[in-house]
Short mmCIF file of C-alpha atoms in Angstrom, two decimals:
data_model
loop_
_atom_site.label_atom_id
_atom_site.label_comp_id
_atom_site.label_asym_id
_atom_site.label_seq_id
_atom_site.Cartn_x
_atom_site.Cartn_y
_atom_site.Cartn_z
CA MET A 1 193.08 73.16 237.41
CA SER A 2 196.32 72.40 239.26
CA THR A 3 197.10 68.83 240.27
CA ILE A 4 196.84 68.01 243.97
CA PRO A 5 200.21 66.58 245.11
CA LEU A 6 200.25 62.96 246.21
CA GLU A 7 200.57 62.34 249.94
CA ALA A 8 203.17 59.93 251.33
CA LEU A 9 202.18 57.09 253.61
CA PRO A 10 202.55 57.59 257.38
CA MET A 11 205.92 56.66 258.85
CA GLU A 12 204.37 53.91 260.99
CA THR A 13 203.03 52.29 257.82
CA LEU A 14 206.29 52.66 255.92
CA ARG A 15 208.25 50.98 258.70
CA ARG A 16 206.11 47.87 258.20
CA ARG A 17 207.57 47.50 254.71
CA SER A 18 210.15 44.74 254.23
CA SER A 19 212.07 46.31 251.32
CA SER A 20 215.71 47.37 251.37
CA LYS A 21 214.89 50.97 252.18
CA TRP A 22 213.26 50.01 255.45
CA ARG A 23 215.30 46.98 256.54
CA THR A 24 218.88 48.18 255.97
CA TYR A 25 219.20 50.61 258.91
CA PRO A 26 217.84 50.78 262.48
CA ALA A 27 214.53 52.51 263.14
CA ASP A 28 216.20 55.70 264.38
CA VAL A 29 217.73 56.33 260.95
CA LEU A 30 215.81 58.19 258.24
CA PRO A 31 216.43 56.20 255.03
CA LEU A 32 216.89 58.52 252.04
CA PHE A 33 219.39 56.43 250.12
CA VAL A 34 218.04 53.70 247.81
CA ALA A 35 215.63 54.67 245.00
CA GLU A 36 212.35 53.60 246.58
CA THR A 37 209.53 56.03 247.27
CA ASP A 38 207.16 56.44 250.20
CA PHE A 39 203.83 56.76 248.41
CA PRO A 40 200.86 54.40 248.09
CA LEU A 41 200.70 52.44 244.86
CA ALA A 42 198.58 53.78 242.03
CA PRO A 43 195.05 52.43 242.59
CA ALA A 44 194.99 50.70 239.20
CA ILE A 45 198.11 48.76 240.17
CA THR A 46 196.76 47.81 243.58
CA SER A 47 193.54 46.59 241.99
CA ALA A 48 195.31 44.59 239.27
CA LEU A 49 197.62 42.86 241.75
CA ALA A 50 194.78 42.18 244.22
CA ASP A 51 192.73 40.57 241.46
CA ALA A 52 195.69 38.42 240.44
CA VAL A 53 196.23 37.22 244.01
CA ALA A 54 192.51 36.57 244.48
CA ILE A 55 192.39 34.14 241.56
CA GLY A 56 195.84 32.63 242.09
CA ASP A 57 197.28 34.20 238.94
CA THR A 58 200.86 33.48 240.01
CA GLY A 59 202.21 31.33 237.19
CA TYR A 60 204.60 31.89 234.34
CA THR A 61 204.64 35.15 232.39
CA PRO A 62 203.23 34.77 228.86
CA ARG A 63 205.22 36.12 225.96
CA GLU A 64 202.35 38.35 224.90
CA ASN A 65 201.33 40.06 228.12
CA GLY A 66 200.02 43.48 227.10
CA LEU A 67 203.18 45.40 228.02
CA ALA A 68 204.15 46.33 224.48
CA ASP A 69 200.86 48.02 223.66
CA ALA A 70 200.68 49.66 227.08
CA PHE A 71 204.17 51.09 226.82
CA ALA A 72 203.64 52.30 223.26
CA GLY A 73 200.53 54.16 224.39
CA PHE A 74 202.39 55.65 227.35
CA ALA A 75 205.27 56.81 225.15
CA GLN A 76 202.86 58.53 222.77
CA ARG A 77 200.87 60.24 225.53
CA ARG A 78 203.75 61.35 227.70
CA PHE A 79 206.59 62.00 225.25
CA GLY A 80 204.96 62.28 221.84
CA TRP A 81 207.09 59.29 220.85
CA THR A 82 205.64 56.80 218.38
CA VAL A 83 206.79 53.29 219.33
CA ASP A 84 206.06 50.15 217.34
CA PRO A 85 204.70 47.60 219.86
CA ALA A 86 206.35 44.84 217.84
CA ARG A 87 209.69 46.35 218.86
CA VAL A 88 209.00 46.26 222.60
CA ARG A 89 210.15 43.11 224.40
CA PRO A 90 210.07 42.36 228.16
CA THR A 91 212.81 41.28 230.53
CA GLY A 92 213.34 41.07 234.29
CA ASP A 93 214.80 44.51 234.99
CA VAL A 94 216.68 47.31 233.28
CA MET A 95 220.17 46.17 234.23
CA MET A 96 219.38 42.62 233.07
CA GLY A 97 218.37 44.07 229.71
CA VAL A 98 221.54 46.14 229.56
CA VAL A 99 223.76 43.12 230.20
CA GLU A 100 222.07 41.04 227.52
CA LEU A 101 222.18 43.83 224.96
CA LEU A 102 225.86 44.39 225.64
CA ARG A 103 226.54 40.69 225.19
CA ALA A 104 224.71 40.79 221.86
CA THR A 105 226.38 43.94 220.50
CA THR A 106 229.97 43.71 221.77
CA ARG A 107 232.75 41.18 222.05
CA PRO A 108 234.48 40.07 225.26
CA GLY A 109 237.07 42.62 226.29
CA ASP A 110 235.49 45.52 224.37
CA ALA A 111 235.39 48.90 226.09
CA VAL A 112 232.02 50.44 226.95
CA VAL A 113 231.76 54.16 227.69
CA THR A 114 230.09 55.38 230.86
CA THR A 115 229.65 58.98 231.94
CA PRO A 116 230.29 59.31 235.69
CA PRO A 117 229.12 60.26 238.16
CA VAL A 118 226.68 57.54 237.22
CA TYR A 119 224.53 54.76 238.67
CA PRO A 120 226.97 52.30 240.32
CA PRO A 121 225.57 49.09 238.72
CA PHE A 122 226.60 50.37 235.28
CA ALA A 123 230.19 49.33 235.88
CA MET A 124 229.17 46.00 237.40
CA CYS A 125 226.89 45.17 234.48
CA ILE A 126 229.53 46.05 231.90
CA GLU A 127 231.92 43.66 233.62
CA GLU A 128 229.20 41.00 233.86
CA ALA A 129 228.83 41.26 230.08
CA GLY A 130 232.54 40.54 229.69
CA CYS A 131 233.48 44.10 228.75
CA ARG A 132 235.58 46.78 230.39
CA VAL A 133 234.59 50.24 231.54
CA GLU A 134 235.85 53.35 229.76
CA THR A 135 234.89 56.46 231.73
CA VAL A 136 234.19 59.79 230.09
CA PRO A 137 232.96 62.01 232.94
CA LEU A 138 230.14 64.48 232.55
CA LEU A 139 231.15 68.09 232.03
CA ASP A 140 230.18 70.52 234.78
CA THR A 141 229.04 73.67 232.99
CA GLY A 142 228.62 75.66 236.19
CA ALA A 143 224.86 75.55 235.75
CA GLY A 144 224.43 71.83 235.17
CA TRP A 145 225.96 68.76 233.58
CA GLN A 146 226.27 67.61 230.01
CA LEU A 147 227.87 64.80 228.04
CA ASP A 148 231.50 65.27 226.99
CA LEU A 149 230.90 64.56 223.32
CA ASP A 150 234.52 65.14 222.35
CA GLY A 151 235.63 62.71 225.05
CA ILE A 152 233.12 60.08 223.90
CA ASP A 153 234.26 60.58 220.30
CA ALA A 154 237.87 59.98 221.36
CA ALA A 155 236.95 56.87 223.35
CA LEU A 156 235.06 55.35 220.42
CA ALA A 157 237.87 56.30 218.04
CA ALA A 158 240.25 54.43 220.36
CA GLY A 159 238.14 51.27 220.09
CA ALA A 160 235.21 51.44 222.53
CA ARG A 161 232.21 49.72 220.96
CA ALA A 162 229.27 50.99 222.98
CA VAL A 163 228.02 53.90 225.06
CA LEU A 164 225.90 53.15 228.11
CA LEU A 165 223.77 56.25 228.40
CA CYS A 166 221.68 57.30 231.40
CA ASN A 167 218.79 59.47 230.17
CA PRO A 168 217.61 61.07 232.42
CA HIS A 169 220.91 60.85 234.23
CA ASN A 170 221.27 59.26 237.66
CA PRO A 171 222.42 60.86 240.00
CA THR A 172 222.38 64.39 238.54
CA GLY A 173 218.81 64.30 237.24
CA THR A 174 219.94 65.73 233.89
CA ALA A 175 217.53 65.38 230.96
CA HIS A 176 219.95 65.34 228.04
CA ARG A 177 219.03 67.86 225.37
CA PRO A 178 217.86 66.65 221.94
CA GLU A 179 220.79 68.30 220.17
CA THR A 180 223.19 66.48 222.49
CA LEU A 181 221.50 63.14 221.82
CA CYS A 182 221.57 63.77 218.07
CA ALA A 183 225.29 64.54 218.22
CA LEU A 184 225.94 61.43 220.32
CA ALA A 185 224.11 59.31 217.76
CA GLU A 186 226.19 60.71 214.90
CA ILE A 187 229.40 60.00 216.81
CA ALA A 188 228.33 56.42 217.50
CA ALA A 189 227.32 55.88 213.88
CA ARG A 190 230.62 57.24 212.60
CA HIS A 191 232.51 54.71 214.70
CA GLY A 192 230.17 51.75 214.16
CA ALA A 193 229.21 51.73 217.86
CA VAL A 194 225.87 51.35 219.64
CA VAL A 195 224.17 53.41 222.33
CA ILE A 196 222.20 51.61 225.04
CA SER A 197 220.02 54.09 226.89
CA ASP A 198 218.72 53.47 230.41
CA GLU A 199 215.53 55.57 230.55
CA ILE A 200 214.03 54.32 233.80
CA HIS A 201 213.56 57.83 235.25
CA ALA A 202 211.88 59.23 232.12
CA PRO A 203 208.28 59.13 233.46
CA LEU A 204 209.39 61.56 236.17
CA ALA A 205 210.78 64.29 233.92
CA TYR A 206 209.49 67.73 234.91
CA ASP A 207 207.60 70.02 232.58
CA ASP A 208 210.17 72.83 232.67
CA THR A 209 212.71 70.67 230.80
CA PRO A 210 211.01 68.60 228.09
CA TYR A 211 212.37 65.06 227.92
CA THR A 212 213.63 63.43 224.71
CA PRO A 213 213.93 59.62 224.48
CA PHE A 214 217.20 58.68 222.78
CA LEU A 215 215.55 56.64 220.03
CA ALA A 216 213.29 59.59 219.19
CA ALA A 217 216.14 62.10 218.90
CA SER A 218 216.92 61.45 215.22
CA PRO A 219 216.86 58.77 212.52
CA THR A 220 220.50 58.09 213.29
CA ALA A 221 219.70 57.55 216.97
CA ALA A 222 216.98 55.12 215.93
CA SER A 223 219.51 53.17 213.89
CA VAL A 224 222.31 52.94 216.49
CA GLY A 225 220.26 52.81 219.68
CA TYR A 226 218.53 50.53 222.14
CA ALA A 227 216.41 51.74 225.05
CA VAL A 228 215.67 49.87 228.27
CA THR A 229 213.12 51.18 230.73
CA SER A 230 210.58 50.16 233.35
CA ALA A 231 207.66 51.40 235.40
CA SER A 232 209.62 50.46 238.51
CA LYS A 233 211.12 53.82 239.51
CA ALA A 234 208.11 56.04 238.88
CA PHE A 235 205.56 53.57 240.24
CA ASN A 236 207.78 51.95 242.94
CA LEU A 237 207.65 48.41 241.52
CA ALA A 238 211.31 47.33 241.63
CA GLY A 239 210.55 44.12 243.52
CA LEU A 240 208.18 42.85 240.83
CA LYS A 241 210.90 42.42 238.16
CA CYS A 242 209.75 43.76 234.83
CA ALA A 243 211.37 46.01 232.22
CA VAL A 244 211.08 46.55 228.48
CA MET A 245 213.69 46.74 225.73
CA ILE A 246 212.74 49.04 222.85
CA THR A 247 214.22 49.32 219.37
CA ALA A 248 213.45 51.61 216.45
CA SER A 249 215.19 49.90 213.52
CA GLU A 250 214.84 46.46 211.96
CA GLU A 251 218.52 45.69 212.52
CA ALA A 252 218.29 46.47 216.25
CA ALA A 253 214.97 44.62 216.54
CA ALA A 254 216.61 41.54 215.03
CA VAL A 255 219.30 41.70 217.72
CA VAL A 256 216.65 41.68 220.44
CA ARG A 257 214.77 38.85 218.76
CA GLY A 258 218.02 36.89 218.76
CA LEU A 259 218.51 37.13 222.52
CA PRO A 260 218.14 33.86 224.45
CA PRO A 261 214.46 33.11 225.23
CA GLU A 262 215.28 33.08 228.94
CA VAL A 263 215.86 36.86 228.78
CA GLU A 264 212.11 37.33 228.35
CA TRP A 265 211.11 34.42 230.60
CA ARG A 266 212.78 36.19 233.53
CA THR A 267 210.01 38.80 233.51
CA GLY A 268 207.89 38.55 236.65
CA LEU A 269 204.18 38.01 236.06
CA PHE A 270 203.24 40.52 238.77
CA GLY A 271 205.72 42.91 237.17
CA ALA A 272 204.01 42.55 233.80
CA ILE A 273 200.54 42.91 235.32
CA SER A 274 201.53 46.03 237.24
CA GLY A 275 203.45 47.42 234.26
CA VAL A 276 200.32 47.26 232.12
CA ALA A 277 198.34 48.98 234.89
CA ALA A 278 201.04 51.67 235.19
CA PHE A 279 201.56 52.37 231.49
CA GLY A 280 198.07 51.69 230.23
CA GLY A 281 196.51 55.07 231.05
CA ALA A 282 194.57 54.30 234.21
CA SER A 283 197.50 55.53 236.32
CA ASP A 284 198.16 58.81 234.50
CA ASP A 285 196.40 60.97 237.09
CA TRP A 286 198.30 59.26 239.90
CA LEU A 287 201.58 59.87 238.08
CA ASP A 288 200.73 63.54 237.66
CA ALA A 289 200.00 63.80 241.38
CA LEU A 290 203.32 62.13 242.17
CA ARG A 291 205.19 64.50 239.86
CA ALA A 292 203.49 67.45 241.54
CA ARG A 293 204.67 66.24 244.95
CA LEU A 294 208.21 65.63 243.71
CA ASP A 295 208.33 69.01 242.01
CA GLY A 296 207.42 70.62 245.32
CA ASN A 297 209.98 68.52 247.15
CA ARG A 298 212.87 69.38 244.82
CA ARG A 299 212.13 73.07 245.43
CA LEU A 300 211.69 72.56 249.16
CA LEU A 301 215.06 70.82 249.26
CA GLY A 302 216.69 73.90 247.76
CA ASP A 303 215.11 76.10 250.45
CA LEU A 304 216.15 73.73 253.22
CA LEU A 305 219.74 73.55 252.02
CA ARG A 306 220.02 77.32 251.77
CA ALA A 307 218.81 77.61 255.36
CA GLN A 308 220.57 74.62 256.95
CA LEU A 309 223.63 73.94 254.75
CA PRO A 310 224.34 77.17 252.85
CA GLN A 311 227.69 75.94 251.54
CA ALA A 312 226.11 72.91 249.87
CA VAL A 313 225.98 72.96 246.07
CA TYR A 314 222.66 71.68 244.74
CA ARG A 315 221.10 71.98 241.31
CA MET A 316 217.46 71.02 241.03
CA PRO A 317 217.15 67.79 239.04
CA GLU A 318 215.28 67.96 235.74
CA ALA A 319 213.82 64.50 236.31
CA GLY A 320 213.34 62.01 239.10
CA TYR A 321 213.52 62.21 242.87
CA LEU A 322 217.27 61.94 243.40
CA ALA A 323 219.35 64.96 244.40
CA TRP A 324 223.10 65.17 243.80
CA ILE A 325 224.56 67.41 246.50
CA ASP A 326 228.15 68.61 246.89
CA LEU A 327 229.04 68.84 250.60
CA SER A 328 232.80 69.08 250.16
CA ALA A 329 232.89 72.60 251.64
CA TYR A 330 232.08 71.12 255.05
CA GLY A 331 235.22 69.00 255.26
CA TRP A 332 233.38 65.74 255.93
CA GLY A 333 235.73 63.74 253.73
CA ASP A 334 235.34 62.11 250.35
CA ASP A 335 232.28 60.19 251.57
CA PRO A 336 230.14 62.56 253.70
CA ALA A 337 227.34 59.97 253.90
CA ILE A 338 229.39 58.02 256.45
CA ARG A 339 229.40 60.82 259.02
CA ILE A 340 225.83 61.84 258.21
CA GLN A 341 224.52 58.34 258.85
CA ARG A 342 226.55 57.97 262.03
CA ASP A 343 225.95 61.37 263.61
CA ALA A 344 222.74 62.71 262.05
CA LYS A 345 220.97 59.34 261.69
CA VAL A 346 220.13 60.02 258.05
CA ALA A 347 221.12 57.42 255.44
CA LEU A 348 222.14 58.88 252.08
CA HIS A 349 223.79 57.21 249.09
CA HIS A 350 227.59 57.36 249.08
CA GLY A 351 228.92 59.78 246.46
CA PRO A 352 232.17 57.92 245.68
CA GLN A 353 230.18 54.84 244.63
CA PHE A 354 229.14 56.83 241.56
CA GLY A 355 232.79 57.22 240.51
CA ALA A 356 235.78 59.29 241.52
CA GLU A 357 233.77 62.35 240.51
CA GLY A 358 231.48 61.69 243.49
CA ALA A 359 234.07 62.55 246.13
CA GLY A 360 232.49 64.97 248.59
CA PHE A 361 228.97 64.31 247.25
CA VAL A 362 225.89 62.53 248.53
CA ARG A 363 222.78 61.39 246.71
CA LEU A 364 219.55 62.14 248.56
CA ASN A 365 216.18 60.57 247.76
CA PHE A 366 213.42 63.17 248.19
CA GLY A 367 210.61 60.81 247.22
CA CYS A 368 209.08 61.19 250.68
CA ALA A 369 206.80 63.41 252.72
CA PRO A 370 207.90 67.07 253.02
CA ASP A 371 208.13 66.78 256.80
CA VAL A 372 210.48 63.79 256.49
CA LEU A 373 212.66 65.73 254.06
CA THR A 374 212.65 68.72 256.42
CA ASP A 375 213.62 66.53 259.37
CA ALA A 376 216.45 64.92 257.41
CA VAL A 377 218.05 68.17 256.23
CA THR A 378 217.62 69.75 259.66
CA ARG A 379 219.46 66.80 261.24
CA ILE A 380 222.28 67.11 258.73
CA GLY A 381 222.43 70.88 259.16
CA ALA A 382 223.00 70.43 262.89
CA LEU A 383 226.39 68.87 262.03
CA ALA A 384 227.59 71.97 260.21
CA PRO A 385 229.66 74.58 262.03
CA VAL A 386 227.79 77.75 262.90
#
C-alpha cells in the first residue's frame, strides 16, 4: 500500500506562526528560503509537548532523557545502523555540537576543510571554534556533485586537521556514496585528522538513493569520525534546541565525555521531549507521509522549472527539501534571489552565501504545499524573457 502524502497547513494558519520563515518578509512575499517546513507536527510530538505544558514540565533537561535510546532505535530502523546508546550525547543544536567538537579536536589556528557550496554557518562555526576555513569545493560531475577527495587529501597533507562534512549535503541534497565516505575516512586517518559529519537531513533521504551515515561507512570512519544530528529538520523542531552527538569508537567517545558539562546542559527540555517522540517510533508513519509529499514536490519542481524557467539547471536532491538551482542563464546577476524577492515576491536563499560557487544560484525550500510551490515558480517564471 502506498503512503498518502502529508498535507501542508493552510496559508492563513501558517501566517500566524512567529518563526523566522513567517516574520522576515511582508505578507505578499512567499517565503521559500529558510529551512522550515509548512506541515503540522507529528501527532506524537504534539501530544508529548501538550502533556508537558499541561503539567508544567518546563524545568531543566536531565542528563538521561531518553534521547540516546530513541535515536539508536531510529538509526537501526531507518538506516540499518547499530548505534551504542552510551555513545549518544545531547546538546543544544547541530552547529553548537560542531563548534564544541572542533574545539576539542583541533588547536587554535588550525585549518578545517569545508566543501562549498555548503551551509553558510559552517564557516562561522569554524571561526567561532578558533580555526580557519580551508575550502575544497564539490566537483560537478555533470550529473551531480561529489567530494573532491584529491583536493581534501592535499588540504590535509598541507596541515588541515579536520573535515566538516555535510551528509546529506546542504544545499545540493547529495547523499554521499559509501565508497566516497570510506575513501574520505582513509584519507583522514592517513593524516591524523578527524571528520565531523553534520547529518541533520538524513531522515529525509529518498529511497532511490540509499543513505549511509559516515560512522557506519567503515571501521576507519568509526575511528576518525563524529556525527551530529537532530530531529529538527525532518520534524520542524529547530526552535526547541536539541541535537545529538554520536561516536563509534572509545577514543572519540572519550572526547565527547570530556566536553564541558554545559554543552549538554544547553539542550532544551522541550527539544529532548520532542526528539524522543520523533525518533522513538511513534512518528515513523508521519515521517513516511512527509517523505512522500517531499518526493512528489521535488518531481513537481522539475516539471515547473521545465515549463516556466527552461534554462534553469536543477538536479533533484537525493535527500531533504532544499533545491539548488542555477539561474545564471537568465542574467540576473551573481545573486538572483535579490531580484526574485523584489520583483516576483518570492524569498529564496541567496546562492553566494554558500560560497563563491553559489554565484548565479538560489536555494529553494519545497517543504510546502504543491500549490504554493506552483505559485512561487510561476511568479519567478514571469520574470524570464519570452
